[in-house]
Short mmCIF file of C-alpha atoms in Angstrom, two decimals:
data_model
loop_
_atom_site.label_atom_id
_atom_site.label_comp_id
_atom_site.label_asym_id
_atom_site.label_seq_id
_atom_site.Cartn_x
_atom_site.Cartn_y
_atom_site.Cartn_z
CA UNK A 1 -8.30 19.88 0.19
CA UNK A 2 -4.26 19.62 -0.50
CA UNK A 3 -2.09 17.61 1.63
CA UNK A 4 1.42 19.18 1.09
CA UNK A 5 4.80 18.24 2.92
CA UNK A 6 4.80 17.21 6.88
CA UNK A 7 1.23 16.98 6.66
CA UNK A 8 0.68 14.59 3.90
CA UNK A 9 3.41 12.55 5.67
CA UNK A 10 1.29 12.18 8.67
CA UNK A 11 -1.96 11.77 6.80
CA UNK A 12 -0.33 8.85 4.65
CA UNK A 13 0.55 7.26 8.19
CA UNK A 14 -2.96 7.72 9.59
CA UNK A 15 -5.65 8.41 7.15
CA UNK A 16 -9.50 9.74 8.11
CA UNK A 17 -11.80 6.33 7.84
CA UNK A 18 -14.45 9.11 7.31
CA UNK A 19 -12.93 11.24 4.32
CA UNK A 20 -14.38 10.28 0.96
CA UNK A 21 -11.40 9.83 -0.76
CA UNK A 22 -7.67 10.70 -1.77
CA UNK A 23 -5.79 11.27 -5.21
CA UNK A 24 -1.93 10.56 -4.93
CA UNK A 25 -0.27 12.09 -7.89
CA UNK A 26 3.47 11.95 -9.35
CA UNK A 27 6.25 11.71 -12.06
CA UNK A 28 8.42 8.32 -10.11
CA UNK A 29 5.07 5.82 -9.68
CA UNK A 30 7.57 3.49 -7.36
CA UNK A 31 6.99 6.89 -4.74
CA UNK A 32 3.23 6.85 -5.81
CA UNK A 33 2.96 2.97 -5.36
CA UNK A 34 4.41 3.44 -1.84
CA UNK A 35 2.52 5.73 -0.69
CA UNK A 36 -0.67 4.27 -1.97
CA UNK A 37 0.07 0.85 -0.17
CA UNK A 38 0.92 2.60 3.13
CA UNK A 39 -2.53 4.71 2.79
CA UNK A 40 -4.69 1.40 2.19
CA UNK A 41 -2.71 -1.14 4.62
CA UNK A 42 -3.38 2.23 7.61
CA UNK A 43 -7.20 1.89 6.01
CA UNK A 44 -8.01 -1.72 6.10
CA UNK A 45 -5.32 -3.41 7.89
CA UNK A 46 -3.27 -6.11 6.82
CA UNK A 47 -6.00 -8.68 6.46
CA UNK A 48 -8.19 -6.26 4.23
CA UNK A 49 -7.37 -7.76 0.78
CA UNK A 50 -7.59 -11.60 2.19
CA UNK A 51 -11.29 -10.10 3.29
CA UNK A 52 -12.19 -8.74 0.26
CA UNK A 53 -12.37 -5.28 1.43
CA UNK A 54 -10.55 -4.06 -0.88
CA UNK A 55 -11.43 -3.66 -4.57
CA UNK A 56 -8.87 -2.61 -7.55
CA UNK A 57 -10.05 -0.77 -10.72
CA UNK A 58 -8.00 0.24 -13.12
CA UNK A 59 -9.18 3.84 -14.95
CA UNK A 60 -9.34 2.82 -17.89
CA UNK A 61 -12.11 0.50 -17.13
CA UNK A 62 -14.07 3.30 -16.54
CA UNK A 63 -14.23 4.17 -20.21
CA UNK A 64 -16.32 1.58 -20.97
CA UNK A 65 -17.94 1.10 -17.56
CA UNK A 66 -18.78 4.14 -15.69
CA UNK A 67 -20.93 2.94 -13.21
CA UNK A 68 -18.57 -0.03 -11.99
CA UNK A 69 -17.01 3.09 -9.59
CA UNK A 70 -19.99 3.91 -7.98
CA UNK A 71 -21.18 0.27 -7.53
CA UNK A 72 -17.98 -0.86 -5.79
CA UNK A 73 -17.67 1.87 -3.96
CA UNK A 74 -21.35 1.08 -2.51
CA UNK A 75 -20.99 -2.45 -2.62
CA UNK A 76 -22.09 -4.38 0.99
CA UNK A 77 -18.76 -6.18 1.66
CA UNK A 78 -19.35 -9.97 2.90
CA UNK A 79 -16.58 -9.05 5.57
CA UNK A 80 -17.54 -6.26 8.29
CA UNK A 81 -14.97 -3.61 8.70
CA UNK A 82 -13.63 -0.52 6.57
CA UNK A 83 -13.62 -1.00 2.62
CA UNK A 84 -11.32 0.88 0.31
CA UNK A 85 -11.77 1.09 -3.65
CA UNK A 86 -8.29 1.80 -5.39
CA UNK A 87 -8.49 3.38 -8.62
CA UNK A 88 -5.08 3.20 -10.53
CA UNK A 89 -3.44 5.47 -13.10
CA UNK A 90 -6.33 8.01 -13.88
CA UNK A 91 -6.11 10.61 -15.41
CA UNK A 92 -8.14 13.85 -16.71
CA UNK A 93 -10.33 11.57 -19.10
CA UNK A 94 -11.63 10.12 -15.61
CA UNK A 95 -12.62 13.62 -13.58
CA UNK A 96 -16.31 13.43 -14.60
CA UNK A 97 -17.14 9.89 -13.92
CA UNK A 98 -15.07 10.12 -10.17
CA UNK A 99 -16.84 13.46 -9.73
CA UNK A 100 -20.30 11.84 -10.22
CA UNK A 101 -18.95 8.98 -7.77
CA UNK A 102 -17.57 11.31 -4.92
CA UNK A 103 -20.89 13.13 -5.18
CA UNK A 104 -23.10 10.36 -4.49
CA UNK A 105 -20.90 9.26 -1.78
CA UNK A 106 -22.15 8.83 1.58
CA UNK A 107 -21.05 7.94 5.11
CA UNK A 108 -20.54 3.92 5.58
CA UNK A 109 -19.08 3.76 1.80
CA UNK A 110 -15.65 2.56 0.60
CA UNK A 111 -13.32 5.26 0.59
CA UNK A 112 -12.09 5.94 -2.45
CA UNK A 113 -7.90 6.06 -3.04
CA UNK A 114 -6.75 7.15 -6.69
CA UNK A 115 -3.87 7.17 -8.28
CA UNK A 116 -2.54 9.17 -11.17
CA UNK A 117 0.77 10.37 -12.80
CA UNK A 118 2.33 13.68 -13.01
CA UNK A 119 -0.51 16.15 -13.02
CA UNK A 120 -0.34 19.96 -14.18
CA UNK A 121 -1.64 22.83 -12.26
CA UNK A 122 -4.79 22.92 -14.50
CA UNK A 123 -5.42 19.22 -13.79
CA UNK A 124 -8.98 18.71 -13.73
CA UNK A 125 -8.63 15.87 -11.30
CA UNK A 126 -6.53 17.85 -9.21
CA UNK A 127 -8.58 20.21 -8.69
CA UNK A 128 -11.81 18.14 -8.39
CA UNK A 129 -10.06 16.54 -5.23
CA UNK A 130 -8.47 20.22 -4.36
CA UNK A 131 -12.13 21.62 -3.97
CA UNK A 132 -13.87 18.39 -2.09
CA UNK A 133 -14.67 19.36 1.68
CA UNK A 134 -13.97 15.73 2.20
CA UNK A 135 -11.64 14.61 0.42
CA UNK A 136 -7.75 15.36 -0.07
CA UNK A 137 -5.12 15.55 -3.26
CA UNK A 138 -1.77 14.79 -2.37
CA UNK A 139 1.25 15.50 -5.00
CA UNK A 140 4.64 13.16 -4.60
CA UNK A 141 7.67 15.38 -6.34
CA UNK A 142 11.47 14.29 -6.27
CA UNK A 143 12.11 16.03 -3.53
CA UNK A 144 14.62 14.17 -0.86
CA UNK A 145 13.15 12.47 1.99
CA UNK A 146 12.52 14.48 5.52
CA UNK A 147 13.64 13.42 8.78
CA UNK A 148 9.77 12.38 9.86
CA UNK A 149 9.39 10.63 6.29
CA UNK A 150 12.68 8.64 6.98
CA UNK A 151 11.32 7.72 10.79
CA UNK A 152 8.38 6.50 9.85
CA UNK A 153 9.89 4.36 7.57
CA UNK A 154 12.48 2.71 9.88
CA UNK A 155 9.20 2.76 12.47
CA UNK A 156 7.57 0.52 9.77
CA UNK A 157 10.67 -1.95 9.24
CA UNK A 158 10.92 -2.11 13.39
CA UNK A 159 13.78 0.18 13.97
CA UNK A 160 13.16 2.15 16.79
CA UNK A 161 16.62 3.44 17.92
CA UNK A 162 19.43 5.13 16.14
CA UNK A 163 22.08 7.01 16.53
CA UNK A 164 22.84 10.73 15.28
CA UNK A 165 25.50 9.60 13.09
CA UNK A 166 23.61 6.73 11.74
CA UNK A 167 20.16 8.90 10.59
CA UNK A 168 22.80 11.30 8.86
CA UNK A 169 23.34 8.56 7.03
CA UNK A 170 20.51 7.48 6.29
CA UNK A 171 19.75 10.63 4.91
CA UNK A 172 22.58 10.81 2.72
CA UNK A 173 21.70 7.38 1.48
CA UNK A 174 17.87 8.26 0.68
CA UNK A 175 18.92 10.93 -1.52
CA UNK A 176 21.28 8.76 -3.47
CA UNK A 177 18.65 5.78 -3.70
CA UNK A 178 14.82 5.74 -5.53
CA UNK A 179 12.27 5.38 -3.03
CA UNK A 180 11.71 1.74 -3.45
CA UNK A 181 15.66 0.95 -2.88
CA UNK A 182 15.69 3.12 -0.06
CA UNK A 183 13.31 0.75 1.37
CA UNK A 184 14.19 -2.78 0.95
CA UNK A 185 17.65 -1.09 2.56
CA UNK A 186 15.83 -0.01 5.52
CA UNK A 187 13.94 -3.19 5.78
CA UNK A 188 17.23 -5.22 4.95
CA UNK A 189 18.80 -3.50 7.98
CA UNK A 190 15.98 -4.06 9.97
CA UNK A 191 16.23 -7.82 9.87
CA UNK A 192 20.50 -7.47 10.17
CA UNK A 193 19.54 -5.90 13.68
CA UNK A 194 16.39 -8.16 14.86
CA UNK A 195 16.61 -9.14 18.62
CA UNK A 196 19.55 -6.28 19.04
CA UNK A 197 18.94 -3.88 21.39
CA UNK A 198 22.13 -1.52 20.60
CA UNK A 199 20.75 1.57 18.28
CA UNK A 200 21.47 1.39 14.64
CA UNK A 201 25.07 3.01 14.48
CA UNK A 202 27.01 4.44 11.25
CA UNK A 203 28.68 1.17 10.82
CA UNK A 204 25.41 -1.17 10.72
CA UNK A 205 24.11 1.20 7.47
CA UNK A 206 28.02 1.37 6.14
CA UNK A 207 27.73 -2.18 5.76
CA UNK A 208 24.44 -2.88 4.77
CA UNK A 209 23.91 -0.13 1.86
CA UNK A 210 24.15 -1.20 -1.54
CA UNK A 211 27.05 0.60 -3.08
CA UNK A 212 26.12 3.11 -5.53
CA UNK A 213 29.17 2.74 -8.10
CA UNK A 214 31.58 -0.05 -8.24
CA UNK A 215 34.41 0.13 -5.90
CA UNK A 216 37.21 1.06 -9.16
CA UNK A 217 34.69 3.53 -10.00
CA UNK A 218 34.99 5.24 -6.64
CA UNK A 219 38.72 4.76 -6.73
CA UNK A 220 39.36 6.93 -9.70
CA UNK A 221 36.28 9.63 -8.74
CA UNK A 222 38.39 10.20 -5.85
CA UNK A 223 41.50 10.08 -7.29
CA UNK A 224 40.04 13.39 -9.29
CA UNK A 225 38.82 14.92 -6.85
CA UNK A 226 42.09 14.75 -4.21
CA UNK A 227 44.41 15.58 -7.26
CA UNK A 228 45.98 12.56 -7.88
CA UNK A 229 46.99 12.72 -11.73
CA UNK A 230 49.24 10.13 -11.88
CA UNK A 231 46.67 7.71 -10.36
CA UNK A 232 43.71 8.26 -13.09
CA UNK A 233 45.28 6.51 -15.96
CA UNK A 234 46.16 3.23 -14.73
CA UNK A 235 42.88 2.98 -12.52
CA UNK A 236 40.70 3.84 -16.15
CA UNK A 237 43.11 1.17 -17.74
CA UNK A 238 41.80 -1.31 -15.20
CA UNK A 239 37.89 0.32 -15.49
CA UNK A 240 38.53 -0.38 -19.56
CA UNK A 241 39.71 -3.86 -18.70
CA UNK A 242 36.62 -4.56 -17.23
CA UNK A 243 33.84 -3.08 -19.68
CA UNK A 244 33.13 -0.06 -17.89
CA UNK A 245 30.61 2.37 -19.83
CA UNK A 246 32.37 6.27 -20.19
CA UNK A 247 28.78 7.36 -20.03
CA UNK A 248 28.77 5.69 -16.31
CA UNK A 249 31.92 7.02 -15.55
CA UNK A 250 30.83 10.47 -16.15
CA UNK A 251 27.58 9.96 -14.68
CA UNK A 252 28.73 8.93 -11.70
CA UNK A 253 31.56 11.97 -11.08
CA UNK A 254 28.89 14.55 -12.05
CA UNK A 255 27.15 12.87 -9.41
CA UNK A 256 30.28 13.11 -6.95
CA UNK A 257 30.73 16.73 -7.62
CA UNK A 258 27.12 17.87 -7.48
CA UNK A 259 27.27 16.45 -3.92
CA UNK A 260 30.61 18.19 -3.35
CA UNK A 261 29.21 21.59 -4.64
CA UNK A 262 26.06 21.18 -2.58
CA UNK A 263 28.13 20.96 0.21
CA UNK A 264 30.42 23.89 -0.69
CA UNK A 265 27.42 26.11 -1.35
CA UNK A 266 26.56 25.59 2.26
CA UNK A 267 23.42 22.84 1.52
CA UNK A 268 22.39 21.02 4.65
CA UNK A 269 22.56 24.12 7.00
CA UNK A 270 26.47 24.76 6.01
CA UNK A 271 27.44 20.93 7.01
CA UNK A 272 28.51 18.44 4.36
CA UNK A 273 25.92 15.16 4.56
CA UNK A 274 28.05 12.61 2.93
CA UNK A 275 27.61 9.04 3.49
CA UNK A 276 30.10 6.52 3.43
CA UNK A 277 33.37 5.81 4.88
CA UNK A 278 34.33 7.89 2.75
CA UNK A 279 32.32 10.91 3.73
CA UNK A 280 35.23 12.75 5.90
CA UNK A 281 37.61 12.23 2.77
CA UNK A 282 34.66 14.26 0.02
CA UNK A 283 34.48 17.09 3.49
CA UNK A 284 37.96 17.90 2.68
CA UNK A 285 37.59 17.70 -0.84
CA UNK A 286 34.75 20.17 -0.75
CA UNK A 287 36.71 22.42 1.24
CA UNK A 288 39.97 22.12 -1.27
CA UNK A 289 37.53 23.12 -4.08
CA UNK A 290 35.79 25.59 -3.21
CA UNK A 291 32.03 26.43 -4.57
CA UNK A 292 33.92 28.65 -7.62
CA UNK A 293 35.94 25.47 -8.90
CA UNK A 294 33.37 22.98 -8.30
CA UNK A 295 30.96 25.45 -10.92
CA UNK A 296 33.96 25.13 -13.28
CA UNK A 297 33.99 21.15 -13.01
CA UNK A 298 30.48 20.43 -13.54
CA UNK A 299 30.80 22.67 -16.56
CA UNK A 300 33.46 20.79 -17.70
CA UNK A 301 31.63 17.45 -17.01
CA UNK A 302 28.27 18.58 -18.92
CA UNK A 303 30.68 19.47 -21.71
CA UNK A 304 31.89 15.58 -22.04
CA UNK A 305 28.55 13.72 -21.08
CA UNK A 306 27.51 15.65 -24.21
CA UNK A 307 29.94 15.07 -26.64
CA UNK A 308 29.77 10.95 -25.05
CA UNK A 309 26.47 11.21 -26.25
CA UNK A 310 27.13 12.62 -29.57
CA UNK A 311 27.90 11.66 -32.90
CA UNK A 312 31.43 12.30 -32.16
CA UNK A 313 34.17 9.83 -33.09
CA UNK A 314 36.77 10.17 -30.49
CA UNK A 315 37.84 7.40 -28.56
CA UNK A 316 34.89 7.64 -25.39
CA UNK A 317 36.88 6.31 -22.75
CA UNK A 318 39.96 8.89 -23.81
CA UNK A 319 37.46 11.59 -23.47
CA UNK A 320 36.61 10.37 -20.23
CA UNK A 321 40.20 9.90 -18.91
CA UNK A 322 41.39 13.24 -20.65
CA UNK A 323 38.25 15.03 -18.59
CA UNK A 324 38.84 13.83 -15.35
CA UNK A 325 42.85 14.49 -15.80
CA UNK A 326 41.79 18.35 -16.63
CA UNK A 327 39.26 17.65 -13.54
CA UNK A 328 42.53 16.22 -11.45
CA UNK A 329 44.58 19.60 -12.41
CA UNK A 330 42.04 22.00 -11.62
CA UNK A 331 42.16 23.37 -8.08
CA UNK A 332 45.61 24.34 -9.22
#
């Protein structure tokens, strides 16, 4: 059976003790890791792996070892309680040896948790799981976070209230951090609010989010974006001073301007979901632009990451400033 979206969520938070098994599949293994530790700490409870009820295998054991699956995953446990086997990074190479295991499963067994990598359509692991009455295959893609993913993860750290303002944030912020960073954040905050009662507000995640680019970085991004010509050179003078990489540089605004296009293409139901103090400042700047000029600056962006990244012999960091001065001119 597949797991996709809300429900996978929800099954992640509260798996079936009686289901055979679950595969957990994706590209970013830090989401994939996650998940898999929320699935077998729901399972077995915090004390499972201090009672040895829960036993790792990595796939590639199984090469050599078939059998070892199907003997810990019948194995009496000298603890009483549930029992979960965790079978890391399989893969295609594995399907028949976890196919023999799921089908001599039965009722009082570990249940089996696997984890794999990015796996195609024609995955025959995927769809070993896929077709299993009892057991589920759940795929992890880069998509952002959802409001009940983001929740349950502040319900995990021991945030229970929060403001509107402050969960737009949040939101922002998970799409801007990798899963893991999003949640030492969340968990940082938790501990920055323990024994206050007052919900989580704007300014508590302002000041507790890691900043994404260095503050000069920001500075001159900005400076682009709002128009201010005469302001790039000096602030990219200062950027040089300090070793600052042209390929960052132009990272970073191609990130700034995909989030101001997003905006000005009406993503987020036709409201801007910036984060920051600064977030009011890119609304405007979204506005100025348009969805038409913003198009025209990403070109323009691509264009230089490129040619940082070629052979080229121009001076990087003139390319840089020279590109966000055309950037700075633009909306005129």
């Amino acid at each position: 059976m597949i797991l996709r979206g809300i429900e996978a969520t929800r099954y992640f938070a509260k798996p079936d003790p009686a289901k055979t098994g679950l595969l957990i599949f994706g590209q970013d293994a830090m989401r994939v890791a996650l998940k898999r530790q929320e699935v077998v700490a729901a399972l077995i409870g915090p004390e499972g792996p201090a009672e040895m009820r829960l036993t790792r295998l990595p796939a590639a054991d199984l090469r050599k070892d078939p059998a070892a699956l199907l003997d810990a995953l019948t194995a009496t446990g000298f603890f009483p309680g549930p029992r979960v086997v965790l079978l890391e990074e399989a893969g295609d190479f594995a399907t028949a040896t976890i196919g023999a295991a799921l089908k001599d499963w039965r009722p009082g067994d570990a249940q089996l948790v696997v984890t794999a990598g990015g796996l195609t359509g024609k995955s025959s692991l995927k769809k070993l799981f896929e077709a299993h009455p009892n057991a589920f295959a759940a795929g992890l893609y880069d998509d952002p976070p959802s409001r009940e993913e983001i929740e349950a993860t502040l319900k995990a750290s021991g945030l229970s209230g929060i403001d509107a303002a402050a969960m737009a944030d949040l939101s922002a912020l998970a799409r801007d951090l990798d899963p893991g960073d999003f949640r030492q954040t969340v968990e940082k905050i938790a501990l920055y609010k323990w024994g206050d009662s007052s919900p989580l507000s704007s300014a508590d995640v302002a000041a507790l989010a890691p900043a994404s680019i260095e503050a000069e970085v920001d500075d001159v991004l900005h400076a682009a974006a709002d128009g201010r010509r005469d302001e790039i050179g000096p602030l990219m003078r200062r950027l040089e001073a300090q070793g600052a990489s042209p390929v960052t540089l132009c990272i970073g605004a191609m990130r700034h301007f995909r989030a101001l296009h997003q905006a000005a293409a009406g993503g987020g139901g036709g409201r801007p979901a910036f984060f920051g103090p600064r977030k009011e400042q890119m609304q405007r700047q979204a506005q100025r632009w348009g969805m038409f000029r913003l198009e025209q600056a990403l070109a323009l962006l691509l264009e230089t990451d490129l040619t940082l990244r070629s052979a080229s012999r121009a001076p990087q960091m003139a390319l840089m400033e020279r590109a966000l001065i055309r950037l700075a001119m633009l909306p005129r």
